């Protein structure tokens, strides 16, 4: 067990024991969750405003659907996200803005526009992204996607020990990022549930998340309404995965996860506040009570 790091983004501190809510706002017409509800520019701005009112500490802006779909090149991704980042930066000077991208050219444009964090959910396919984060003094999420190419779903993926593989990969990426000049207190790791993993793998990662938090690096979990939640509960559709999402968030928080990427920041904040209170009481309760 390593000493937990304090996470610092945009002058804000998120020390060990604190839980930060990261709200998802996608400028995509084909998002698996909202099916394009926030694709329009004004709709996306309103969604950010609503997320801030709901208690989000971070807003994660995305311009490319994670799964297979229409081709979105770097120019189109920039068109979707750069102006939104600039508008959000102006409207919410204190808000931590994250951008979900694996492309260095996109990272550079959004960093110029005011982003504070680059969320590379695909596990480092472009090492230059870390160099961008270093050059602009912003944060980087180092994830594990089983070395899958962006926007692909590998068939019959297997691991000798999925958690050991995740820990090895994300810590390697984190060390590489720090060596490239990214601030150590601005690096997060993410096991990336369902990315290069089947439901059993994602459940195993959730059950053994303490092995990731034990590295001392701040852990981000992005489990909101994902397929493994639905499959675990008997094949529930996206619209019925909310309760399972909250349960998984609570289990993750209890094991020390710090940042929680969600579609419903208000409910997440309530659930995480409950976990924080329970953890506080567990540390102060007399023996035998």
Coordinates of N, CA and C in Angstrom, one line a residue, residues 11-225:
X11 N -6.1 24.4 -9.6 CA -5.9 25.1 -8.3 C -6.8 24.5 -7.3
X12 N -7.6 23.4 -7.6 CA -8.4 22.8 -6.6 C -7.6 21.5 -6.1
X13 N -7.9 21.2 -4.9 CA -7.3 20.0 -4.3 C -8.3 19.0 -4.0
X14 N -8.1 17.7 -4.3 CA -8.9 16.6 -4.0 C -8.1 15.6 -3.2
X15 N -8.1 15.7 -1.9 CA -7.2 14.9 -1.1 C -7.8 13.5 -0.9
X16 N -7.0 12.5 -0.4 CA -7.5 11.2 -0.2 C -8.7 11.3 0.8
X17 N -9.8 10.5 0.5 CA -11.0 10.5 1.3 C -12.1 11.4 0.7
X18 N -11.7 12.3 -0.2 CA -12.7 13.1 -0.9 C -13.1 12.5 -2.1
X19 N -14.4 12.7 -2.5 CA -15.0 12.1 -3.7 C -15.3 13.2 -4.7
X20 N -14.8 13.1 -5.9 CA -15.1 14.1 -6.9 C -16.1 13.6 -8.0
X21 N -17.2 14.3 -8.2 CA -18.1 13.8 -9.3 C -17.7 14.4 -10.6
X22 N -17.6 13.6 -11.6 CA -17.3 14.0 -13.0 C -18.6 13.7 -13.8
X23 N -19.2 14.8 -14.3 CA -20.4 14.7 -15.1 C -20.1 14.5 -16.6
X24 N -20.8 13.6 -17.3 CA -20.6 13.4 -18.7 C -21.4 14.3 -19.5
X25 N -20.8 15.0 -20.5 CA -21.5 15.8 -21.5 C -21.0 15.5 -22.8
X26 N -21.7 14.8 -23.6 CA -21.2 14.3 -24.9 C -21.8 15.1 -26.1
X27 N -21.0 15.7 -26.9 CA -21.4 16.3 -28.1 C -21.3 15.3 -29.3
X28 N -22.1 14.3 -29.1 CA -22.1 13.2 -30.1 C -23.6 13.0 -30.5
X29 N -23.9 12.6 -31.8 CA -25.3 12.4 -32.1 C -25.7 10.9 -31.8
X30 N -24.7 10.1 -31.4 CA -25.0 8.7 -31.2 C -24.5 8.1 -29.9
X31 N -24.5 8.9 -28.9 CA -24.1 8.4 -27.5 C -25.0 7.2 -27.1
X32 N -24.4 6.2 -26.5 CA -25.2 5.0 -26.1 C -26.2 5.4 -25.0
X33 N -25.9 6.5 -24.2 CA -26.8 6.8 -23.1 C -27.9 7.8 -23.5
X34 N -27.5 8.9 -24.1 CA -28.5 10.0 -24.3 C -28.9 10.1 -25.8
X35 N -28.3 9.3 -26.7 CA -28.7 9.3 -28.1 C -28.8 10.6 -28.7
X36 N -27.8 11.5 -28.4 CA -27.7 12.8 -29.0 C -28.4 13.9 -28.4
X37 N -28.9 13.7 -27.2 CA -29.6 14.8 -26.5 C -28.8 16.0 -26.3
X38 N -27.5 15.9 -26.1 CA -26.6 17.0 -25.9 C -25.7 17.3 -27.0
X39 N -26.0 16.8 -28.2 CA -25.2 17.0 -29.4 C -25.2 18.5 -29.8
X40 N -26.4 19.1 -29.8 CA -26.5 20.5 -30.1 C -25.7 21.4 -29.2
X41 N -25.1 22.5 -29.7 CA -24.2 23.3 -28.9 C -24.9 23.9 -27.7
X42 N -26.0 24.5 -27.9 CA -26.8 25.1 -26.8 C -27.2 24.0 -25.8
X43 N -27.6 22.9 -26.3 CA -28.0 21.8 -25.4 C -26.9 21.3 -24.5
X44 N -25.7 21.3 -25.1 CA -24.5 20.9 -24.4 C -24.1 21.9 -23.3
X45 N -24.3 23.2 -23.6 CA -24.0 24.2 -22.6 C -25.0 24.1 -21.5
X46 N -26.2 23.9 -21.8 CA -27.2 23.8 -20.7 C -27.0 22.6 -19.9
X47 N -26.5 21.5 -20.5 CA -26.2 20.3 -19.7 C -25.0 20.5 -18.7
X48 N -24.1 21.3 -19.2 CA -23.0 21.6 -18.2 C -23.5 22.5 -17.1
X49 N -24.3 23.5 -17.4 CA -24.9 24.3 -16.3 C -25.7 23.4 -15.3
X50 N -26.5 22.5 -15.8 CA -27.2 21.6 -15.0 C -26.3 20.7 -14.1
X51 N -25.3 20.2 -14.7 CA -24.3 19.4 -14.0 C -23.7 20.2 -12.8
X52 N -23.3 21.4 -13.1 CA -22.7 22.2 -12.0 C -23.7 22.5 -10.9
X53 N -24.9 22.8 -11.3 CA -25.9 23.0 -10.2 C -26.2 21.7 -9.4
X54 N -26.0 20.5 -10.1 CA -26.2 19.2 -9.4 C -25.1 18.8 -8.5
X55 N -24.0 19.6 -8.5 CA -22.9 19.2 -7.7 C -21.6 18.6 -8.3
X56 N -21.5 18.7 -9.6 CA -20.4 18.2 -10.3 C -19.1 19.0 -10.0
X57 N -18.0 18.3 -9.8 CA -16.8 19.0 -9.6 C -16.0 19.1 -10.9
X58 N -16.2 18.2 -11.8 CA -15.6 18.1 -13.1 C -16.6 17.8 -14.1
X59 N -16.5 18.4 -15.3 CA -17.3 18.0 -16.4 C -16.4 17.4 -17.5
X60 N -16.8 16.2 -18.0 CA -16.0 15.5 -19.0 C -16.7 15.7 -20.3
X61 N -16.1 16.4 -21.3 CA -16.7 16.7 -22.6 C -16.2 15.7 -23.6
X62 N -17.1 15.1 -24.3 CA -16.6 14.1 -25.4 C -17.2 14.4 -26.7
X63 N -16.4 14.1 -27.7 CA -16.9 14.4 -29.1 C -16.9 13.2 -30.0
X64 N -16.6 12.0 -29.4 CA -16.6 10.8 -30.2 C -17.2 9.7 -29.4
X65 N -18.2 9.0 -29.9 CA -18.8 7.8 -29.3 C -17.7 6.8 -29.0
X66 N -17.7 6.2 -27.8 CA -16.7 5.2 -27.5 C -16.8 3.9 -28.4
X67 N -18.0 3.5 -28.6 CA -18.2 2.3 -29.4 C -18.0 2.5 -30.9
X68 N -18.1 1.4 -31.6 CA -18.1 1.5 -33.1 C -19.2 2.4 -33.6
X69 N -19.0 3.0 -34.8 CA -20.0 3.9 -35.4 C -19.4 4.6 -36.5
X70 N -20.0 5.8 -36.8 CA -19.5 6.6 -37.9 C -18.1 7.1 -37.6
X71 N -17.3 7.2 -38.7 CA -16.0 7.7 -38.5 C -16.0 9.2 -38.1
X72 N -15.2 9.5 -37.1 CA -15.1 10.9 -36.7 C -13.6 11.2 -36.7
X73 N -13.1 12.0 -37.6 CA -11.7 12.4 -37.7 C -11.4 13.5 -36.7
X74 N -10.1 13.8 -36.6 CA -9.7 14.8 -35.6 C -10.3 16.1 -35.8
X75 N -10.4 16.5 -37.1 CA -11.0 17.9 -37.4 C -12.5 17.9 -36.9
X76 N -13.2 16.9 -37.1 CA -14.6 16.9 -36.7 C -14.7 16.8 -35.1
X77 N -13.8 16.0 -34.5 CA -13.8 16.0 -33.1 C -13.5 17.4 -32.5
X78 N -12.6 18.1 -33.1 CA -12.2 19.4 -32.6 C -13.4 20.4 -32.8
X79 N -14.1 20.2 -34.0 CA -15.3 21.1 -34.2 C -16.3 20.9 -33.1
X80 N -16.5 19.7 -32.7 CA -17.5 19.4 -31.7 C -17.2 19.8 -30.3
X81 N -15.9 19.8 -29.9 CA -15.5 20.0 -28.5 C -14.8 21.3 -28.2
X82 N -14.1 21.9 -29.1 CA -13.2 23.0 -28.8 C -14.0 24.3 -28.4
X83 N -15.1 24.6 -29.2 CA -15.9 25.7 -28.9 C -16.7 25.6 -27.6
X84 N -17.1 24.3 -27.3 CA -17.8 24.1 -26.1 C -16.9 24.3 -24.9
X85 N -15.7 23.8 -25.0 CA -14.7 24.0 -23.9 C -14.5 25.5 -23.6
X86 N -14.3 26.2 -24.7 CA -14.1 27.7 -24.5 C -15.3 28.3 -23.8
X87 N -16.5 28.0 -24.3 CA -17.8 28.5 -23.7 C -17.9 28.2 -22.2
X88 N -17.6 26.9 -21.9 CA -17.7 26.5 -20.5 C -16.7 27.1 -19.6
X89 N -15.5 27.3 -20.2 CA -14.4 28.0 -19.4 C -14.8 29.4 -19.0
X90 N -15.5 30.1 -20.0 CA -15.9 31.5 -19.7 C -17.0 31.5 -18.7
X91 N -18.0 30.6 -18.8 CA -19.1 30.6 -18.0 C -18.8 30.1 -16.6
X92 N -17.9 29.2 -16.4 CA -17.6 28.5 -15.1 C -16.1 28.5 -14.9
X93 N -15.6 29.7 -14.4 CA -14.1 29.8 -14.3 C -13.5 28.8 -13.3
X94 N -14.3 28.4 -12.3 CA -13.7 27.5 -11.3 C -13.9 26.0 -11.6
X95 N -14.7 25.7 -12.6 CA -15.0 24.3 -12.9 C -13.8 23.6 -13.5
X96 N -13.5 22.4 -13.1 CA -12.5 21.5 -13.8 C -13.1 20.9 -15.0
X97 N -12.5 21.2 -16.2 CA -13.0 20.8 -17.5 C -12.1 19.6 -17.9
X98 N -12.7 18.5 -18.2 CA -12.0 17.4 -18.8 C -12.5 17.1 -20.2
X99 N -11.6 16.7 -21.1 CA -12.0 16.3 -22.4 C -11.6 14.8 -22.7
X100 N -12.6 14.1 -23.1 CA -12.4 12.6 -23.4 C -11.9 12.5 -24.8
X101 N -10.6 12.3 -24.9 CA -9.9 12.1 -26.2 C -8.7 11.3 -26.1
X102 N -8.3 10.6 -27.2 CA -7.0 9.9 -27.2 C -6.1 10.5 -28.2
X103 N -6.5 11.6 -28.9 CA -5.7 12.3 -29.9 C -4.9 13.5 -29.4
X104 N -3.6 13.5 -29.6 CA -2.8 14.6 -29.2 C -3.2 15.9 -29.9
X105 N -3.6 15.9 -31.2 CA -3.9 17.1 -31.8 C -5.2 17.7 -31.3
X106 N -6.1 16.9 -30.8 CA -7.3 17.4 -30.2 C -7.0 17.9 -28.8
X107 N -6.1 17.2 -28.1 CA -5.7 17.6 -26.7 C -5.1 19.0 -26.8
X108 N -4.3 19.3 -27.8 CA -3.6 20.6 -27.8 C -4.6 21.7 -28.0
X109 N -5.6 21.5 -28.9 CA -6.6 22.5 -29.2 C -7.5 22.8 -27.9
X110 N -7.9 21.7 -27.2 CA -8.8 21.9 -26.1 C -8.0 22.5 -24.9
X111 N -6.7 22.1 -24.8 CA -5.9 22.8 -23.8 C -5.8 24.3 -24.0
X112 N -5.6 24.7 -25.2 CA -5.6 26.1 -25.5 C -6.9 26.8 -25.2
X113 N -8.0 26.0 -25.3 CA -9.4 26.5 -25.1 C -9.7 26.6 -23.6
X114 N -8.9 25.9 -22.8 CA -9.1 26.0 -21.3 C -9.4 24.7 -20.6
X115 N -9.1 23.6 -21.2 CA -9.3 22.3 -20.6 C -8.2 22.1 -19.5
X116 N -8.6 21.4 -18.4 CA -7.7 21.1 -17.3 C -7.2 19.7 -17.2
X117 N -7.9 18.8 -18.0 CA -7.6 17.3 -17.9 C -7.9 16.7 -19.2
X118 N -7.0 15.8 -19.6 CA -7.2 15.0 -20.8 C -7.5 13.6 -20.4
X119 N -8.7 13.1 -20.8 CA -9.2 11.8 -20.3 C -9.0 10.8 -21.5
X120 N -7.9 10.1 -21.4 CA -7.6 9.1 -22.5 C -8.1 7.7 -22.1
X121 N -9.4 7.5 -22.5 CA -10.0 6.2 -22.1 C -9.4 5.0 -22.8
X122 N -8.6 5.2 -23.9 CA -8.2 4.1 -24.7 C -6.8 3.6 -24.3
X123 N -6.2 4.1 -23.2 CA -5.0 3.4 -22.7 C -3.7 3.8 -23.4
X124 N -3.6 5.0 -23.9 CA -2.4 5.5 -24.4 C -2.0 5.2 -25.8
X125 N -2.9 5.1 -26.8 CA -2.5 4.8 -28.2 C -1.6 5.9 -28.8
X126 N -1.7 7.1 -28.3 CA -0.9 8.2 -28.8 C 0.0 8.8 -27.7
X127 N 1.2 8.3 -27.5 CA 2.1 8.8 -26.4 C 2.2 10.3 -26.4
X128 N 2.0 11.0 -27.5 CA 2.1 12.5 -27.6 C 1.1 13.2 -26.7
X129 N 0.0 12.5 -26.4 CA -1.0 13.1 -25.5 C -0.4 13.5 -24.2
X130 N 0.4 12.7 -23.6 CA 1.1 13.0 -22.4 C 2.0 14.2 -22.5
X131 N 2.6 14.4 -23.7 CA 3.5 15.5 -23.9 C 2.7 16.8 -24.0
X132 N 1.5 16.7 -24.5 CA 0.6 17.9 -24.5 C 0.2 18.3 -23.1
X133 N -0.2 17.3 -22.3 CA -0.6 17.6 -20.9 C 0.6 18.2 -20.2
X134 N 1.8 17.7 -20.4 CA 3.0 18.3 -19.8 C 3.2 19.7 -20.2
X135 N 3.1 20.0 -21.5 CA 3.4 21.3 -22.1 C 2.4 22.3 -21.5
X136 N 1.2 21.9 -21.3 CA 0.2 22.9 -20.8 C -0.1 22.8 -19.3
X137 N 0.6 22.0 -18.6 CA 0.5 21.9 -17.2 C -0.8 21.4 -16.7
X138 N -1.4 20.5 -17.5 CA -2.8 20.0 -17.1 C -2.7 18.5 -16.8
X139 N -3.8 17.9 -16.4 CA -3.8 16.6 -16.0 C -4.1 15.6 -17.1
X140 N -3.8 14.3 -16.7 CA -4.0 13.2 -17.7 C -4.6 12.0 -17.0
X141 N -5.6 11.3 -17.6 CA -6.1 10.1 -17.1 C -5.4 8.9 -17.9
X142 N -4.8 8.0 -17.2 CA -4.1 6.8 -17.7 C -5.0 5.6 -17.5
X143 N -5.5 5.1 -18.6 CA -6.5 4.0 -18.5 C -6.0 2.7 -19.1
X144 N -6.8 1.6 -18.9 CA -6.5 0.3 -19.4 C -7.6 -0.1 -20.4
X145 N -7.3 -0.3 -21.6 CA -8.3 -0.8 -22.6 C -7.8 -2.1 -23.2
X146 N -7.0 -2.8 -22.6 CA -6.5 -4.1 -23.1 C -5.8 -4.0 -24.4
X147 N -5.2 -2.8 -24.6 CA -4.5 -2.5 -25.9 C -5.4 -2.6 -27.1
X148 N -6.7 -2.4 -26.9 CA -7.6 -2.4 -28.0 C -7.5 -1.1 -28.7
X149 N -7.6 -1.1 -30.1 CA -7.6 0.1 -30.8 C -8.9 0.9 -30.5
X150 N -8.8 2.2 -30.5 CA -9.9 3.1 -30.2 C -11.2 2.7 -31.0
X151 N -12.3 2.6 -30.3 CA -13.6 2.4 -30.9 C -13.8 0.9 -31.4
X152 N -13.0 0.0 -30.9 CA -13.2 -1.4 -31.2 C -13.6 -2.2 -30.0
X153 N -14.2 -3.4 -30.3 CA -14.6 -4.3 -29.2 C -14.0 -5.6 -29.5
X154 N -12.9 -5.9 -28.9 CA -12.2 -7.2 -29.1 C -13.1 -8.4 -28.8
X155 N -12.9 -9.5 -29.5 CA -13.7 -10.7 -29.3 C -13.0 -11.7 -28.5
X156 N -13.6 -12.2 -27.5 CA -13.0 -13.3 -26.7 C -11.7 -12.8 -26.0
X157 N -11.7 -11.6 -25.5 CA -10.5 -11.1 -24.8 C -10.2 -11.9 -23.6
X158 N -8.9 -12.2 -23.3 CA -8.6 -13.0 -22.1 C -7.4 -12.4 -21.4
X159 N -7.3 -12.7 -20.1 CA -6.2 -12.3 -19.2 C -5.9 -13.4 -18.2
X160 N -4.6 -13.6 -17.9 CA -4.3 -14.5 -16.8 C -4.8 -14.0 -15.5
X161 N -4.7 -12.7 -15.3 CA -5.2 -12.0 -14.1 C -5.5 -10.6 -14.5
X162 N -6.8 -10.3 -14.8 CA -7.1 -9.0 -15.3 C -6.7 -7.8 -14.4
X163 N -6.8 -8.0 -13.1 CA -6.5 -6.9 -12.2 C -5.0 -6.6 -12.3
X164 N -4.2 -7.7 -12.3 CA -2.7 -7.5 -12.3 C -2.3 -6.8 -13.6
X165 N -3.0 -7.2 -14.7 CA -2.7 -6.6 -16.0 C -3.1 -5.1 -16.0
X166 N -4.3 -4.8 -15.4 CA -4.7 -3.4 -15.3 C -3.7 -2.5 -14.5
X167 N -3.3 -3.1 -13.3 CA -2.4 -2.3 -12.5 C -1.1 -2.1 -13.2
X168 N -0.6 -3.1 -13.8 CA 0.7 -3.0 -14.5 C 0.6 -1.9 -15.6
X169 N -0.5 -2.0 -16.4 CA -0.6 -1.1 -17.5 C -0.8 0.4 -17.1
X170 N -1.7 0.6 -16.2 CA -1.9 2.0 -15.8 C -0.8 2.6 -15.0
X171 N -0.1 1.9 -14.2 CA 1.1 2.4 -13.5 C 2.2 2.7 -14.5
X172 N 2.3 1.9 -15.5 CA 3.3 2.1 -16.6 C 3.0 3.4 -17.3
X173 N 1.7 3.6 -17.7 CA 1.4 4.9 -18.3 C 1.6 6.1 -17.4
X174 N 1.2 5.9 -16.1 CA 1.4 7.0 -15.2 C 2.9 7.4 -15.1
X175 N 3.8 6.4 -15.0 CA 5.2 6.7 -14.9 C 5.7 7.3 -16.2
X176 N 5.2 6.9 -17.3 CA 5.6 7.5 -18.6 C 5.2 8.9 -18.7
X177 N 4.0 9.2 -18.2 CA 3.4 10.6 -18.2 C 4.3 11.5 -17.4
X178 N 4.6 11.0 -16.2 CA 5.4 11.9 -15.3 C 6.8 12.1 -15.9
X179 N 7.4 11.0 -16.5 CA 8.7 11.2 -17.2 C 8.6 12.2 -18.3
X180 N 7.4 12.3 -18.9 CA 7.2 13.3 -20.0 C 7.0 14.7 -19.5
X181 N 6.8 14.8 -18.2 CA 6.7 16.2 -17.6 C 5.3 16.5 -17.0
X182 N 4.4 15.5 -17.1 CA 3.1 15.7 -16.5 C 3.3 15.8 -14.9
X183 N 2.6 16.7 -14.3 CA 2.7 16.8 -12.8 C 2.2 15.5 -12.2
X184 N 3.0 15.0 -11.2 CA 2.6 13.8 -10.5 C 1.3 13.9 -9.9
X185 N 0.9 15.1 -9.4 CA -0.3 15.3 -8.7 C -1.5 15.6 -9.6
X186 N -1.3 15.5 -10.9 CA -2.3 15.7 -11.9 C -2.6 14.4 -12.7
X187 N -2.1 13.3 -12.3 CA -2.3 12.0 -13.0 C -3.3 11.2 -12.2
X188 N -4.2 10.6 -13.0 CA -5.2 9.7 -12.5 C -5.1 8.4 -13.2
X189 N -5.6 7.3 -12.6 CA -5.6 6.0 -13.3 C -7.1 5.5 -13.4
X190 N -7.4 4.8 -14.4 CA -8.7 4.3 -14.7 C -8.7 2.9 -15.2
X191 N -9.4 2.0 -14.5 CA -9.4 0.6 -15.0 C -10.2 0.4 -16.3
X192 N -11.0 1.4 -16.6 CA -11.8 1.5 -17.8 C -12.7 0.2 -18.0
X193 N -13.6 0.1 -17.1 CA -14.6 -1.0 -17.2 C -15.2 -1.1 -18.6
X194 N -15.3 -2.3 -19.1 CA -15.9 -2.7 -20.4 C -15.0 -2.3 -21.6
X195 N -13.9 -1.6 -21.4 CA -13.0 -1.4 -22.5 C -12.0 -2.5 -22.5
X196 N -12.1 -3.3 -23.6 CA -11.2 -4.5 -23.7 C -11.4 -5.5 -22.6
X197 N -12.7 -5.5 -22.1 CA -13.0 -6.4 -21.0 C -14.5 -6.9 -21.2
X198 N -14.7 -8.2 -20.8 CA -16.1 -8.7 -20.7 C -16.6 -8.4 -19.3
X199 N -17.9 -8.8 -19.1 CA -18.6 -8.5 -17.9 C -17.8 -9.1 -16.7
X200 N -17.3 -10.3 -16.8 CA -16.6 -10.9 -15.7 C -15.4 -10.1 -15.4
X201 N -14.6 -9.7 -16.4 CA -13.5 -8.9 -16.1 C -13.8 -7.6 -15.4
X202 N -14.9 -6.9 -15.8 CA -15.3 -5.7 -15.2 C -15.7 -5.9 -13.7
X203 N -16.4 -7.0 -13.5 CA -16.8 -7.3 -12.1 C -15.6 -7.6 -11.2
X204 N -14.7 -8.3 -11.8 CA -13.5 -8.6 -11.0 C -12.7 -7.4 -10.7
X205 N -12.6 -6.4 -11.6 CA -11.9 -5.2 -11.3 C -12.7 -4.4 -10.2
X206 N -14.0 -4.4 -10.3 CA -14.8 -3.7 -9.3 C -14.6 -4.3 -7.9
X207 N -14.5 -5.7 -7.8 CA -14.4 -6.4 -6.6 C -13.0 -6.2 -6.0
X208 N -12.0 -6.0 -6.8 CA -10.6 -5.9 -6.4 C -10.0 -4.5 -6.6
X209 N -10.9 -3.5 -6.6 CA -10.5 -2.1 -6.9 C -9.4 -1.6 -5.9
X210 N -9.5 -2.2 -4.7 CA -8.5 -1.8 -3.7 C -7.1 -2.0 -4.2
X211 N -6.9 -2.9 -5.1 CA -5.5 -3.2 -5.6 C -5.1 -2.0 -6.5
X212 N -6.0 -1.3 -7.1 CA -5.6 -0.1 -7.8 C -5.4 1.1 -6.9
X213 N -6.4 1.3 -6.0 CA -6.2 2.4 -5.0 C -5.0 2.2 -4.2
X214 N -4.6 1.0 -4.0 CA -3.4 0.7 -3.2 C -2.1 1.2 -3.8
X215 N -2.1 1.6 -5.1 CA -0.9 2.2 -5.7 C -0.7 3.6 -5.2
X216 N -1.7 4.2 -4.6 CA -1.5 5.6 -4.1 C -2.0 6.6 -5.2
X217 N -2.1 6.2 -6.4 CA -2.6 7.1 -7.5 C -4.1 7.3 -7.4
X218 N -4.6 8.5 -7.6 CA -6.1 8.7 -7.6 C -6.7 7.8 -8.7
X219 N -7.8 7.1 -8.3 CA -8.4 6.2 -9.2 C -9.8 6.8 -9.7
X220 N -10.0 6.9 -11.0 CA -11.2 7.3 -11.6 C -12.0 6.0 -12.0
X221 N -13.3 6.0 -11.7 CA -14.1 4.9 -12.2 C -15.2 5.4 -13.1
X222 N -15.4 4.8 -14.2 CA -16.4 5.2 -15.2 C -17.3 4.0 -15.4
X223 N -18.3 3.8 -14.6 CA -19.2 2.6 -14.6 C -20.6 3.0 -15.0
X224 N -20.9 4.2 -15.2 CA -22.3 4.7 -15.3 C -23.0 4.1 -16.4
X225 N -24.0 3.3 -16.1 CA -25.0 2.7 -17.0 C -24.3 1.7 -18.1

